[in-house]
Amino acid sequence: MTQALQKKAERERRAAEDLRRWHSERFRVAKELFYRVKETERILWAACASLPSDEECARFREAGHTTIFSVREADVPPDAGDPLIFNAGHLETIKEALLQAHELLEEAEQLTAEISILTEGATPDAATVMFEATWEAAGALETTRGSRDAAVRAVLTMKEPIAAFQASVREELGVTTPP
């Protein structure tokens, strides 16, 4: 009888230990994904301040440039200090921001895949929706086919999927916040 009880207690201890380990791993992956998406959001918001006007985007399209990356420094005026005129400084700011965002999104894509393996329920779907909204926002800043307002709306659109992911992770991990 004692051995049976000890075996049962050992199984329960191991199960509890596994649960704690998986909880910790799920938290780590969710936290890392959340951080990368929020950092990307911050970078995209900063880049929005440097976006070309709709008229300038139309001029880029007419010249055959479909993305900000295809616009050369020679295609824009030099930085003359006027923040209202899209210039080489603005172009460089946006390109650097997009490169940073793409690096973070590559990492976020891997973390989204990890979440799909480690978690269940609504969390993997929420992670995918959040990742896709972030990717679309970066694309809206990169293209010359849209408008400045469309790019800003795309970054704004990230808020709801981010909140849904955060809520899903909290629910799955049993995290409660005081009222």
mmCIF file of C-alpha atoms in Angstrom:
data_model
loop_
_atom_site.group_PDB
_atom_site.id
_atom_site.type_symbol
_atom_site.label_atom_id
_atom_site.label_comp_id
_atom_site.label_asym_id
_atom_site.label_seq_id
_atom_site.Cartn_x
_atom_site.Cartn_y
_atom_site.Cartn_z
ATOM 1 C CA MET A 1 0.000 0.000 0.000
ATOM 2 C CA THR A 2 2.833 2.403 0.900
ATOM 3 C CA GLN A 3 4.611 1.750 -2.413
ATOM 4 C CA ALA A 4 1.409 2.379 -4.383
ATOM 5 C CA LEU A 5 0.885 5.681 -2.572
ATOM 6 C CA GLN A 6 4.525 6.688 -3.151
ATOM 7 C CA LYS A 7 4.238 5.876 -6.874
ATOM 8 C CA LYS A 8 1.037 7.916 -7.116
ATOM 9 C CA ALA A 9 2.657 10.831 -5.260
ATOM 10 C CA GLU A 10 5.687 10.661 -7.581
ATOM 11 C CA ARG A 11 3.459 10.709 -10.693
ATOM 12 C CA GLU A 12 1.564 13.699 -9.318
ATOM 13 C CA ARG A 13 4.822 15.495 -8.475
ATOM 14 C CA ARG A 14 6.190 14.907 -11.996
ATOM 15 C CA ALA A 15 2.925 16.024 -13.571
ATOM 16 C CA ALA A 16 2.977 19.217 -11.487
ATOM 17 C CA GLU A 17 6.618 19.813 -12.412
ATOM 18 C CA ASP A 18 5.840 19.346 -16.124
ATOM 19 C CA LEU A 19 2.910 21.747 -15.840
ATOM 20 C CA ARG A 20 5.126 24.414 -14.244
ATOM 21 C CA ARG A 21 7.791 23.925 -16.919
ATOM 22 C CA TRP A 22 5.290 24.188 -19.787
ATOM 23 C CA HIS A 23 3.665 27.210 -18.143
ATOM 24 C CA SER A 24 7.058 28.879 -17.921
ATOM 25 C CA GLU A 25 7.893 28.022 -21.542
ATOM 26 C CA ARG A 26 4.538 29.314 -22.807
ATOM 27 C CA PHE A 27 5.030 32.536 -20.866
ATOM 28 C CA ARG A 28 8.553 33.000 -22.270
ATOM 29 C CA VAL A 29 7.500 32.532 -25.889
ATOM 30 C CA ALA A 30 4.412 34.730 -25.555
ATOM 31 C CA LYS A 31 6.434 37.460 -23.842
ATOM 32 C CA GLU A 32 9.104 37.394 -26.551
ATOM 33 C CA LEU A 33 6.523 37.533 -29.339
ATOM 34 C CA PHE A 34 4.622 40.328 -27.615
ATOM 35 C CA TYR A 35 7.839 42.324 -27.154
ATOM 36 C CA ARG A 36 8.845 41.997 -30.810
ATOM 37 C CA VAL A 37 5.426 43.031 -32.056
ATOM 38 C CA LYS A 38 5.258 46.021 -29.681
ATOM 39 C CA GLU A 39 8.791 47.059 -30.697
ATOM 40 C CA THR A 40 7.792 46.781 -34.357
ATOM 41 C CA GLU A 41 4.713 48.888 -33.652
ATOM 42 C CA ARG A 42 6.879 51.570 -32.006
ATOM 43 C CA ILE A 43 9.282 51.579 -34.968
ATOM 44 C CA LEU A 44 6.434 51.832 -37.472
ATOM 45 C CA TRP A 45 4.836 54.714 -35.574
ATOM 46 C CA ALA A 46 8.151 56.584 -35.622
ATOM 47 C CA ALA A 47 8.488 55.930 -39.365
ATOM 48 C CA CYS A 48 4.973 57.268 -40.011
ATOM 49 C CA ALA A 49 6.269 60.747 -39.180
ATOM 50 C CA SER A 50 8.639 60.553 -42.158
ATOM 51 C CA LEU A 51 6.251 59.133 -44.769
ATOM 52 C CA PRO A 52 6.007 60.900 -48.115
ATOM 53 C CA SER A 53 2.837 62.737 -49.028
ATOM 54 C CA ASP A 54 0.323 61.110 -51.352
ATOM 55 C CA GLU A 55 1.536 63.392 -54.172
ATOM 56 C CA GLU A 56 5.133 62.304 -53.618
ATOM 57 C CA CYS A 57 4.062 58.633 -53.635
ATOM 58 C CA ALA A 58 2.246 59.246 -56.943
ATOM 59 C CA ARG A 59 5.456 60.752 -58.336
ATOM 60 C CA PHE A 60 7.417 57.677 -57.188
ATOM 61 C CA ARG A 61 4.883 55.366 -58.853
ATOM 62 C CA GLU A 62 5.116 57.351 -62.095
ATOM 63 C CA ALA A 63 8.898 56.886 -61.956
ATOM 64 C CA GLY A 64 8.381 53.113 -61.591
ATOM 65 C CA HIS A 65 9.072 52.820 -57.857
ATOM 66 C CA THR A 66 6.593 50.489 -56.179
ATOM 67 C CA THR A 67 8.304 50.356 -52.790
ATOM 68 C CA ILE A 68 10.279 52.748 -50.634
ATOM 69 C CA PHE A 69 13.279 50.445 -51.056
ATOM 70 C CA SER A 70 13.328 51.054 -54.818
ATOM 71 C CA VAL A 71 13.479 54.838 -54.341
ATOM 72 C CA ARG A 72 17.058 56.054 -54.568
ATOM 73 C CA GLU A 73 18.500 58.984 -52.674
ATOM 74 C CA ALA A 74 18.975 60.738 -56.038
ATOM 75 C CA ASP A 75 15.180 60.527 -56.593
ATOM 76 C CA VAL A 76 14.419 62.856 -53.663
ATOM 77 C CA PRO A 77 15.661 66.305 -52.707
ATOM 78 C CA PRO A 78 18.551 66.560 -50.263
ATOM 79 C CA ASP A 79 17.758 67.288 -46.640
ATOM 80 C CA ALA A 80 17.265 71.068 -46.528
ATOM 81 C CA GLY A 81 15.890 71.130 -43.001
ATOM 82 C CA ASP A 82 12.228 71.524 -43.985
ATOM 83 C CA PRO A 83 10.331 68.711 -42.232
ATOM 84 C CA LEU A 84 7.355 69.136 -44.576
ATOM 85 C CA ILE A 85 9.312 68.181 -47.692
ATOM 86 C CA PHE A 86 10.088 64.499 -48.169
ATOM 87 C CA ASN A 87 13.857 64.353 -48.536
ATOM 88 C CA ALA A 88 16.854 62.022 -48.375
ATOM 89 C CA GLY A 89 16.797 62.078 -44.568
ATOM 90 C CA HIS A 90 13.166 60.949 -44.475
ATOM 91 C CA LEU A 91 13.879 58.246 -47.047
ATOM 92 C CA GLU A 92 16.809 56.914 -44.985
ATOM 93 C CA THR A 93 14.726 57.010 -41.778
ATOM 94 C CA ILE A 94 11.937 54.954 -43.340
ATOM 95 C CA LYS A 95 14.320 52.451 -44.928
ATOM 96 C CA GLU A 96 16.159 51.908 -41.630
ATOM 97 C CA ALA A 97 12.865 51.552 -39.751
ATOM 98 C CA LEU A 98 11.574 48.996 -42.233
ATOM 99 C CA LEU A 99 14.792 46.979 -42.060
ATOM 100 C CA GLN A 100 14.521 46.905 -38.256
ATOM 101 C CA ALA A 101 10.845 45.971 -38.491
ATOM 102 C CA HIS A 102 11.601 43.152 -40.946
ATOM 103 C CA GLU A 103 14.257 41.715 -38.616
ATOM 104 C CA LEU A 104 11.815 41.776 -35.713
ATOM 105 C CA LEU A 105 9.098 40.232 -37.870
ATOM 106 C CA GLU A 106 11.364 37.357 -38.878
ATOM 107 C CA GLU A 107 11.903 36.625 -35.193
ATOM 108 C CA ALA A 108 8.176 37.077 -34.515
ATOM 109 C CA GLU A 109 7.334 34.577 -37.242
ATOM 110 C CA GLN A 110 9.478 31.929 -35.549
ATOM 111 C CA LEU A 111 7.895 32.704 -32.182
ATOM 112 C CA THR A 112 4.419 32.486 -33.718
ATOM 113 C CA ALA A 113 5.309 28.998 -34.936
ATOM 114 C CA GLU A 114 6.553 28.069 -31.452
ATOM 115 C CA ILE A 115 3.304 29.292 -29.931
ATOM 116 C CA SER A 116 1.335 27.113 -32.327
ATOM 117 C CA ILE A 117 3.239 24.109 -30.973
ATOM 118 C CA LEU A 118 3.307 25.018 -27.274
ATOM 119 C CA THR A 119 -0.222 26.347 -26.801
ATOM 120 C CA GLU A 120 -3.764 25.507 -27.682
ATOM 121 C CA GLY A 121 -7.141 27.161 -27.790
ATOM 122 C CA ALA A 122 -7.405 30.739 -29.011
ATOM 123 C CA THR A 123 -3.774 31.706 -28.393
ATOM 124 C CA PRO A 124 -2.174 30.321 -31.602
ATOM 125 C CA ASP A 125 -4.883 31.941 -33.727
ATOM 126 C CA ALA A 126 -4.541 35.239 -31.855
ATOM 127 C CA ALA A 127 -0.763 35.108 -32.352
ATOM 128 C CA THR A 128 -1.191 34.528 -36.091
ATOM 129 C CA VAL A 129 -3.714 37.350 -36.471
ATOM 130 C CA MET A 130 -1.440 39.717 -34.523
ATOM 131 C CA PHE A 131 1.603 38.726 -36.597
ATOM 132 C CA GLU A 132 -0.287 39.178 -39.877
ATOM 133 C CA ALA A 133 -1.608 42.606 -38.831
ATOM 134 C CA THR A 134 1.934 43.672 -37.969
ATOM 135 C CA TRP A 135 3.283 42.371 -41.270
ATOM 136 C CA GLU A 136 0.538 44.212 -43.177
ATOM 137 C CA ALA A 137 1.322 47.437 -41.326
ATOM 138 C CA ALA A 138 4.993 47.177 -42.302
ATOM 139 C CA GLY A 139 3.937 46.532 -45.886
ATOM 140 C CA ALA A 140 1.663 49.578 -45.862
ATOM 141 C CA LEU A 141 4.637 51.767 -44.946
ATOM 142 C CA GLU A 142 6.866 50.118 -47.532
ATOM 143 C CA THR A 143 4.619 50.471 -50.566
ATOM 144 C CA THR A 144 4.284 53.598 -52.676
ATOM 145 C CA ARG A 145 0.908 52.377 -53.963
ATOM 146 C CA GLY A 146 -1.037 53.391 -50.857
ATOM 147 C CA SER A 147 -1.475 56.650 -49.049
ATOM 148 C CA ARG A 148 -0.026 58.102 -45.891
ATOM 149 C CA ASP A 149 -3.448 57.741 -44.226
ATOM 150 C CA ALA A 150 -3.635 54.067 -45.241
ATOM 151 C CA ALA A 151 -0.243 53.425 -43.643
ATOM 152 C CA VAL A 152 -1.302 55.123 -40.409
ATOM 153 C CA ARG A 153 -4.575 53.148 -40.397
ATOM 154 C CA ALA A 154 -2.615 49.910 -40.896
ATOM 155 C CA VAL A 155 -0.498 50.644 -37.819
ATOM 156 C CA LEU A 156 -3.641 51.571 -35.873
ATOM 157 C CA THR A 157 -5.203 48.276 -36.968
ATOM 158 C CA MET A 158 -2.500 46.431 -35.014
ATOM 159 C CA LYS A 159 -3.952 47.552 -31.659
ATOM 160 C CA GLU A 160 -6.944 45.192 -31.582
ATOM 161 C CA PRO A 161 -5.049 42.005 -32.523
ATOM 162 C CA ILE A 162 -2.333 42.881 -29.979
ATOM 163 C CA ALA A 163 -4.946 43.291 -27.247
ATOM 164 C CA ALA A 164 -6.672 40.039 -28.281
ATOM 165 C CA PHE A 165 -3.372 38.137 -28.136
ATOM 166 C CA GLN A 166 -2.534 39.591 -24.750
ATOM 167 C CA ALA A 167 -5.978 38.643 -23.388
ATOM 168 C CA SER A 168 -5.721 35.127 -24.822
ATOM 169 C CA VAL A 169 -2.307 34.536 -23.267
ATOM 170 C CA ARG A 170 -3.471 35.858 -19.906
ATOM 171 C CA GLU A 171 -6.463 33.541 -19.982
ATOM 172 C CA GLU A 172 -4.422 30.513 -21.025
ATOM 173 C CA LEU A 173 -1.769 31.125 -18.368
ATOM 174 C CA GLY A 174 -4.306 31.977 -15.697
ATOM 175 C CA VAL A 175 -2.897 35.450 -15.166
ATOM 176 C CA THR A 176 -5.239 37.746 -13.308
ATOM 177 C CA THR A 177 -4.827 41.412 -12.657
ATOM 178 C CA PRO A 178 -6.243 43.238 -9.678
ATOM 179 C CA PRO A 179 -9.389 45.276 -10.376
#
